[in-house]
mmCIF file of C-alpha atoms in Angstrom:
data_model
loop_
_atom_site.group_PDB
_atom_site.id
_atom_site.type_symbol
_atom_site.label_atom_id
_atom_site.label_comp_id
_atom_site.label_asym_id
_atom_site.label_seq_id
_atom_site.Cartn_x
_atom_site.Cartn_y
_atom_site.Cartn_z
ATOM 1 C CA ARG A 1410 -33.284 23.073 58.925
ATOM 2 C CA LYS A 1411 -29.604 22.557 58.447
ATOM 3 C CA GLU A 1412 -27.952 20.283 60.906
ATOM 4 C CA VAL A 1413 -25.552 22.878 61.952
ATOM 5 C CA GLU A 1414 -26.352 26.563 62.070
ATOM 6 C CA GLN A 1415 -24.113 29.532 62.645
ATOM 7 C CA ASP A 1416 -24.628 33.206 63.050
ATOM 8 C CA PRO A 1417 -24.579 34.791 59.577
ATOM 9 C CA GLY A 1418 -21.555 37.124 59.093
ATOM 10 C CA PRO A 1419 -19.649 39.005 58.326
ATOM 11 C CA PHE A 1420 -18.332 40.403 61.726
ATOM 12 C CA ASN A 1421 -16.281 43.625 61.389
ATOM 13 C CA VAL A 1422 -14.510 44.398 64.539
ATOM 14 C CA PRO A 1423 -11.501 46.723 65.566
ATOM 15 C CA GLU A 1424 -8.395 45.288 66.702
ATOM 16 C CA GLY A 1425 -8.459 44.439 70.684
ATOM 17 C CA ALA A 1426 -12.299 43.787 70.355
ATOM 18 C CA THR A 1427 -14.161 40.558 71.984
ATOM 19 C CA VAL A 1428 -16.044 38.820 69.466
ATOM 20 C CA ALA A 1429 -18.358 35.804 70.138
ATOM 21 C CA PHE A 1430 -19.730 33.259 67.769
ATOM 22 C CA ASN A 1431 -22.618 31.046 68.287
ATOM 23 C CA CYS A 1432 -23.585 27.678 66.695
ATOM 24 C CA THR A 1433 -26.609 25.415 67.082
ATOM 25 C CA TYR A 1434 -27.039 21.771 66.158
ATOM 26 C CA SER A 1435 -30.111 19.494 65.630
ATOM 27 C CA ASN A 1436 -29.027 16.226 66.290
ATOM 28 C CA SER A 1437 -29.243 15.529 70.000
ATOM 29 C CA ALA A 1438 -26.704 12.367 69.662
ATOM 30 C CA SER A 1439 -23.870 14.234 68.207
ATOM 31 C CA GLN A 1440 -20.877 13.440 70.309
ATOM 32 C CA SER A 1441 -17.881 15.378 68.889
ATOM 33 C CA PHE A 1442 -17.644 19.240 68.584
ATOM 34 C CA PHE A 1443 -15.026 21.411 66.767
ATOM 35 C CA TRP A 1444 -14.321 24.793 65.860
ATOM 36 C CA TYR A 1445 -12.255 25.071 62.529
ATOM 37 C CA ARG A 1446 -10.692 28.218 60.944
ATOM 38 C CA GLN A 1447 -10.534 28.588 57.018
ATOM 39 C CA ASP A 1448 -8.513 31.307 55.301
ATOM 40 C CA CYS A 1449 -9.215 32.371 51.868
ATOM 41 C CA ARG A 1450 -10.789 29.308 50.579
ATOM 42 C CA LYS A 1451 -7.729 27.147 51.750
ATOM 43 C CA GLU A 1452 -8.329 24.177 53.550
ATOM 44 C CA PRO A 1453 -9.938 24.318 56.988
ATOM 45 C CA LYS A 1454 -7.537 23.754 59.910
ATOM 46 C CA LEU A 1455 -8.598 22.828 63.550
ATOM 47 C CA LEU A 1456 -8.826 25.718 65.996
ATOM 48 C CA MET A 1457 -10.030 23.864 69.036
ATOM 49 C CA SER A 1458 -12.174 20.959 70.018
ATOM 50 C CA VAL A 1459 -15.013 21.713 72.337
ATOM 51 C CA TYR A 1460 -15.730 19.832 75.462
ATOM 52 C CA SER A 1461 -18.842 20.082 77.751
ATOM 53 C CA SER A 1462 -16.370 21.399 80.578
ATOM 54 C CA GLY A 1463 -15.368 24.314 78.225
ATOM 55 C CA ASN A 1464 -11.952 24.774 76.963
ATOM 56 C CA GLU A 1465 -9.581 27.675 76.589
ATOM 57 C CA ASP A 1466 -6.394 28.130 74.541
ATOM 58 C CA GLY A 1467 -4.862 31.739 74.774
ATOM 59 C CA ARG A 1468 -7.168 34.147 73.748
ATOM 60 C CA PHE A 1469 -9.877 31.870 72.504
ATOM 61 C CA THR A 1470 -12.423 30.032 74.774
ATOM 62 C CA ALA A 1471 -14.948 27.466 73.502
ATOM 63 C CA GLN A 1472 -18.038 26.292 75.240
ATOM 64 C CA LEU A 1473 -20.567 23.481 74.838
ATOM 65 C CA ASN A 1474 -23.978 23.124 76.153
ATOM 66 C CA ARG A 1475 -25.657 19.876 75.470
ATOM 67 C CA ALA A 1476 -29.018 20.812 76.860
ATOM 68 C CA SER A 1477 -29.447 23.410 74.527
ATOM 69 C CA GLN A 1478 -27.312 21.896 71.608
ATOM 70 C CA TYR A 1479 -25.344 25.103 71.391
ATOM 71 C CA ILE A 1480 -21.731 25.870 70.965
ATOM 72 C CA SER A 1481 -19.663 29.069 71.313
ATOM 73 C CA LEU A 1482 -16.382 30.631 70.424
ATOM 74 C CA LEU A 1483 -14.943 33.679 72.207
ATOM 75 C CA ILE A 1484 -12.015 35.554 70.830
ATOM 76 C CA ARG A 1485 -10.649 37.937 73.094
ATOM 77 C CA ASP A 1486 -8.120 40.879 72.208
ATOM 78 C CA SER A 1487 -8.725 40.096 68.558
ATOM 79 C CA LYS A 1488 -5.698 40.557 65.965
ATOM 80 C CA LEU A 1489 -5.631 41.283 62.595
ATOM 81 C CA SER A 1490 -4.282 37.698 61.909
ATOM 82 C CA ASP A 1491 -7.598 36.518 63.415
ATOM 83 C CA SER A 1492 -9.561 37.606 60.194
ATOM 84 C CA ALA A 1493 -10.729 34.439 58.723
ATOM 85 C CA THR A 1494 -13.991 32.274 58.532
ATOM 86 C CA TYR A 1495 -14.921 30.217 61.444
ATOM 87 C CA LEU A 1496 -16.539 27.008 60.916
ATOM 88 C CA CYS A 1497 -18.490 25.081 63.486
ATOM 89 C CA VAL A 1498 -18.195 21.174 63.045
ATOM 90 C CA VAL A 1499 -20.097 18.536 64.596
ATOM 91 C CA MET A 1500 -19.891 14.679 64.232
ATOM 92 C CA ASN A 1501 -21.825 11.787 65.638
ATOM 93 C CA ASN A 1502 -19.221 8.838 66.106
ATOM 94 C CA ASN A 1503 -21.810 6.145 66.514
ATOM 95 C CA GLN A 1504 -24.193 7.106 63.471
ATOM 96 C CA GLY A 1505 -21.721 6.420 60.681
ATOM 97 C CA GLY A 1506 -19.328 9.214 61.429
ATOM 98 C CA LYS A 1507 -20.943 12.129 59.577
ATOM 99 C CA LEU A 1508 -18.741 15.210 59.888
ATOM 100 C CA ILE A 1509 -21.262 18.128 59.378
ATOM 101 C CA PHE A 1510 -19.979 21.907 58.992
ATOM 102 C CA GLY A 1511 -22.057 24.972 59.626
ATOM 103 C CA GLN A 1512 -21.998 27.556 56.924
ATOM 104 C CA GLY A 1513 -19.064 29.445 58.607
ATOM 105 C CA THR A 1514 -18.950 32.931 59.998
ATOM 106 C CA GLU A 1515 -16.564 35.423 58.478
ATOM 107 C CA LEU A 1516 -14.481 37.752 60.897
ATOM 108 C CA SER A 1517 -12.837 40.713 59.485
ATOM 109 C CA VAL A 1518 -10.524 42.510 62.138
ATOM 110 C CA LYS A 1519 -9.511 46.116 61.272
ATOM 111 C CA PRO A 1520 -6.796 48.339 62.530
ATOM 112 C CA ASN B 1037 4.860 12.862 55.453
ATOM 113 C CA ALA B 1038 2.159 13.899 53.053
ATOM 114 C CA GLY B 1039 -1.024 13.578 55.085
ATOM 115 C CA VAL B 1040 -3.852 14.044 52.737
ATOM 116 C CA THR B 1041 -3.219 14.584 49.082
ATOM 117 C CA GLN B 1042 -5.910 15.598 46.372
ATOM 118 C CA THR B 1043 -5.090 15.329 42.688
ATOM 119 C CA PRO B 1044 -5.734 17.238 40.490
ATOM 120 C CA LYS B 1045 -5.557 20.665 42.173
ATOM 121 C CA PHE B 1046 -7.235 22.577 39.072
ATOM 122 C CA ARG B 1047 -9.451 21.213 36.324
ATOM 123 C CA VAL B 1048 -11.729 22.619 33.826
ATOM 124 C CA LEU B 1049 -14.268 20.457 32.277
ATOM 125 C CA LYS B 1050 -16.800 20.664 29.413
ATOM 126 C CA THR B 1051 -20.386 19.926 30.282
ATOM 127 C CA GLY B 1052 -21.036 16.133 29.826
ATOM 128 C CA GLN B 1053 -17.343 15.137 30.520
ATOM 129 C CA SER B 1054 -16.340 12.721 33.234
ATOM 130 C CA MET B 1055 -13.540 12.801 35.722
ATOM 131 C CA THR B 1056 -12.468 11.495 39.030
ATOM 132 C CA LEU B 1057 -10.884 13.266 41.950
ATOM 133 C CA LEU B 1058 -8.426 11.270 43.956
ATOM 134 C CA CYS B 1059 -7.972 11.582 47.488
ATOM 135 C CA ALA B 1060 -4.853 9.699 49.084
ATOM 136 C CA GLN B 1061 -3.834 9.510 52.886
ATOM 137 C CA ASP B 1062 -1.052 8.081 54.435
ATOM 138 C CA MET B 1063 -2.409 8.430 58.146
ATOM 139 C CA ASN B 1064 -4.034 5.070 58.310
ATOM 140 C CA HIS B 1065 -7.434 6.756 58.935
ATOM 141 C CA GLU B 1066 -10.558 4.870 58.785
ATOM 142 C CA TYR B 1067 -12.991 7.535 57.865
ATOM 143 C CA MET B 1068 -12.710 9.629 54.654
ATOM 144 C CA TYR B 1069 -15.124 12.327 53.243
ATOM 145 C CA TRP B 1070 -15.718 14.317 50.114
ATOM 146 C CA TYR B 1071 -17.161 17.881 50.647
ATOM 147 C CA ARG B 1072 -17.931 20.803 48.184
ATOM 148 C CA GLN B 1073 -17.667 24.407 48.988
ATOM 149 C CA ASP B 1074 -19.418 27.149 47.222
ATOM 150 C CA PRO B 1075 -19.662 30.783 48.371
ATOM 151 C CA GLY B 1076 -21.783 31.482 51.319
ATOM 152 C CA MET B 1077 -22.519 27.780 51.681
ATOM 153 C CA GLY B 1078 -19.923 26.468 53.883
ATOM 154 C CA LEU B 1079 -18.718 22.829 53.241
ATOM 155 C CA ARG B 1080 -21.380 20.328 52.291
ATOM 156 C CA LEU B 1081 -20.822 16.672 52.637
ATOM 157 C CA ILE B 1082 -21.062 14.809 49.094
ATOM 158 C CA HIS B 1083 -20.223 11.172 50.255
ATOM 159 C CA TYR B 1084 -18.262 9.631 53.010
ATOM 160 C CA SER B 1085 -16.525 6.130 54.009
ATOM 161 C CA VAL B 1086 -16.128 4.632 57.391
ATOM 162 C CA GLY B 1087 -13.790 1.902 56.059
ATOM 163 C CA GLU B 1088 -12.124 0.252 53.135
ATOM 164 C CA GLY B 1089 -15.190 -1.005 50.884
ATOM 165 C CA THR B 1090 -17.892 1.196 52.644
ATOM 166 C CA THR B 1091 -19.372 4.213 51.190
ATOM 167 C CA ALA B 1092 -22.474 6.399 52.310
ATOM 168 C CA LYS B 1093 -24.402 9.223 50.968
ATOM 169 C CA GLY B 1094 -24.049 12.832 52.508
ATOM 170 C CA GLU B 1095 -26.268 16.076 52.078
ATOM 171 C CA VAL B 1096 -25.471 16.553 48.482
ATOM 172 C CA PRO B 1097 -24.710 13.019 46.735
ATOM 173 C CA ASP B 1098 -26.630 13.372 43.324
ATOM 174 C CA GLY B 1099 -24.415 13.590 40.421
ATOM 175 C CA TYR B 1100 -21.461 11.921 42.210
ATOM 176 C CA ASN B 1101 -20.151 8.450 42.934
ATOM 177 C CA VAL B 1102 -17.330 7.357 45.056
ATOM 178 C CA SER B 1103 -15.526 4.265 45.777
ATOM 179 C CA ARG B 1104 -13.075 3.044 48.430
ATOM 180 C CA LEU B 1105 -11.440 0.045 47.243
ATOM 181 C CA LYS B 1106 -8.298 0.628 49.310
ATOM 182 C CA LYS B 1107 -8.080 2.179 52.617
ATOM 183 C CA GLN B 1108 -5.723 4.954 51.848
ATOM 184 C CA ASN B 1109 -7.693 6.164 48.617
ATOM 185 C CA PHE B 1110 -11.123 7.689 48.109
ATOM 186 C CA LEU B 1111 -12.395 8.286 44.821
ATOM 187 C CA LEU B 1112 -15.006 10.877 43.449
ATOM 188 C CA GLY B 1113 -16.491 10.663 40.206
ATOM 189 C CA LEU B 1114 -18.552 12.874 38.017
ATOM 190 C CA GLU B 1115 -20.010 10.876 35.276
ATOM 191 C CA SER B 1116 -21.349 13.672 33.420
ATOM 192 C CA ALA B 1117 -20.314 16.998 34.555
ATOM 193 C CA ALA B 1118 -22.937 19.859 34.641
ATOM 194 C CA PRO B 1119 -22.034 23.799 35.367
ATOM 195 C CA SER B 1120 -23.714 23.346 38.714
ATOM 196 C CA GLN B 1121 -20.809 21.080 39.839
ATOM 197 C CA THR B 1122 -18.421 23.970 39.482
ATOM 198 C CA SER B 1123 -17.054 24.250 43.039
ATOM 199 C CA VAL B 1124 -13.946 23.650 45.366
ATOM 200 C CA TYR B 1125 -13.747 20.056 46.475
ATOM 201 C CA PHE B 1126 -12.150 19.141 49.826
ATOM 202 C CA CYS B 1127 -11.218 15.646 50.736
ATOM 203 C CA ALA B 1128 -10.889 14.869 54.699
ATOM 204 C CA THR B 1129 -9.748 12.065 56.918
ATOM 205 C CA HIS B 1130 -10.594 10.904 60.354
ATOM 206 C CA THR B 1131 -9.685 8.294 62.808
ATOM 207 C CA GLY B 1132 -13.329 8.074 64.008
ATOM 208 C CA GLY B 1133 -12.401 8.724 67.533
ATOM 209 C CA LEU B 1134 -14.267 11.037 69.813
ATOM 210 C CA GLY B 1135 -13.070 14.448 69.619
ATOM 211 C CA THR B 1136 -10.159 13.881 67.249
ATOM 212 C CA GLU B 1137 -9.000 16.137 64.559
ATOM 213 C CA ALA B 1138 -10.075 15.793 61.110
ATOM 214 C CA PHE B 1139 -7.381 16.542 58.460
ATOM 215 C CA PHE B 1140 -7.913 17.954 55.064
ATOM 216 C CA GLY B 1141 -6.290 18.115 51.434
ATOM 217 C CA GLN B 1142 -5.493 21.242 49.877
ATOM 218 C CA GLY B 1143 -8.869 21.237 47.593
ATOM 219 C CA THR B 1144 -9.509 20.871 44.014
ATOM 220 C CA ARG B 1145 -11.002 23.745 42.148
ATOM 221 C CA LEU B 1146 -13.082 22.530 39.363
ATOM 222 C CA THR B 1147 -14.910 24.630 36.673
ATOM 223 C CA VAL B 1148 -17.405 23.226 34.281
ATOM 224 C CA VAL B 1149 -18.268 25.253 31.200
#
């Protein structure tokens, strides 16, 4: 079983739709959680860090459920420019600092 | 401010040749990582380092070696390249602190023929 698993894609949605991505992780000692965005095989860039209290940045909301070892990303009112691959990332800072990526979920927003 | 710089950006190797990929950072980060990315596979961790002089294996270390002789540089070596090592390679750096961002180089596209 992979340490970090994401919904298989692709997600094809119309502009204005709300879309949710899910991610699970297997290492209960994981301490830091992130969503990254990757465009056209360019380098990944941080979208948001994820905290137990949840966090929101404009149209994007991230949630962490430590008990279920589950992370989510919600995108509201999706734009054409949101089309990208979204990567769930988990880090265990106390166990050597491994930074592990999920396989990514591709989102395509259509007009 | 260069951030994270990978060299080379593109390379074509013949099977059996060797090469070294360089990752250089000017952010004074302790942690550095090498990943490979293949279609549908996400980024898979090859090796990583939590400080100068230290290295550790990741998920897919076979066929690769690394060195971190200086804090700012992390080298990835292929001693005898194989077609299965055709991939896009990304380097990343991190402070090691909780919840802090990892920064990436622009990637190296390697083709082994």
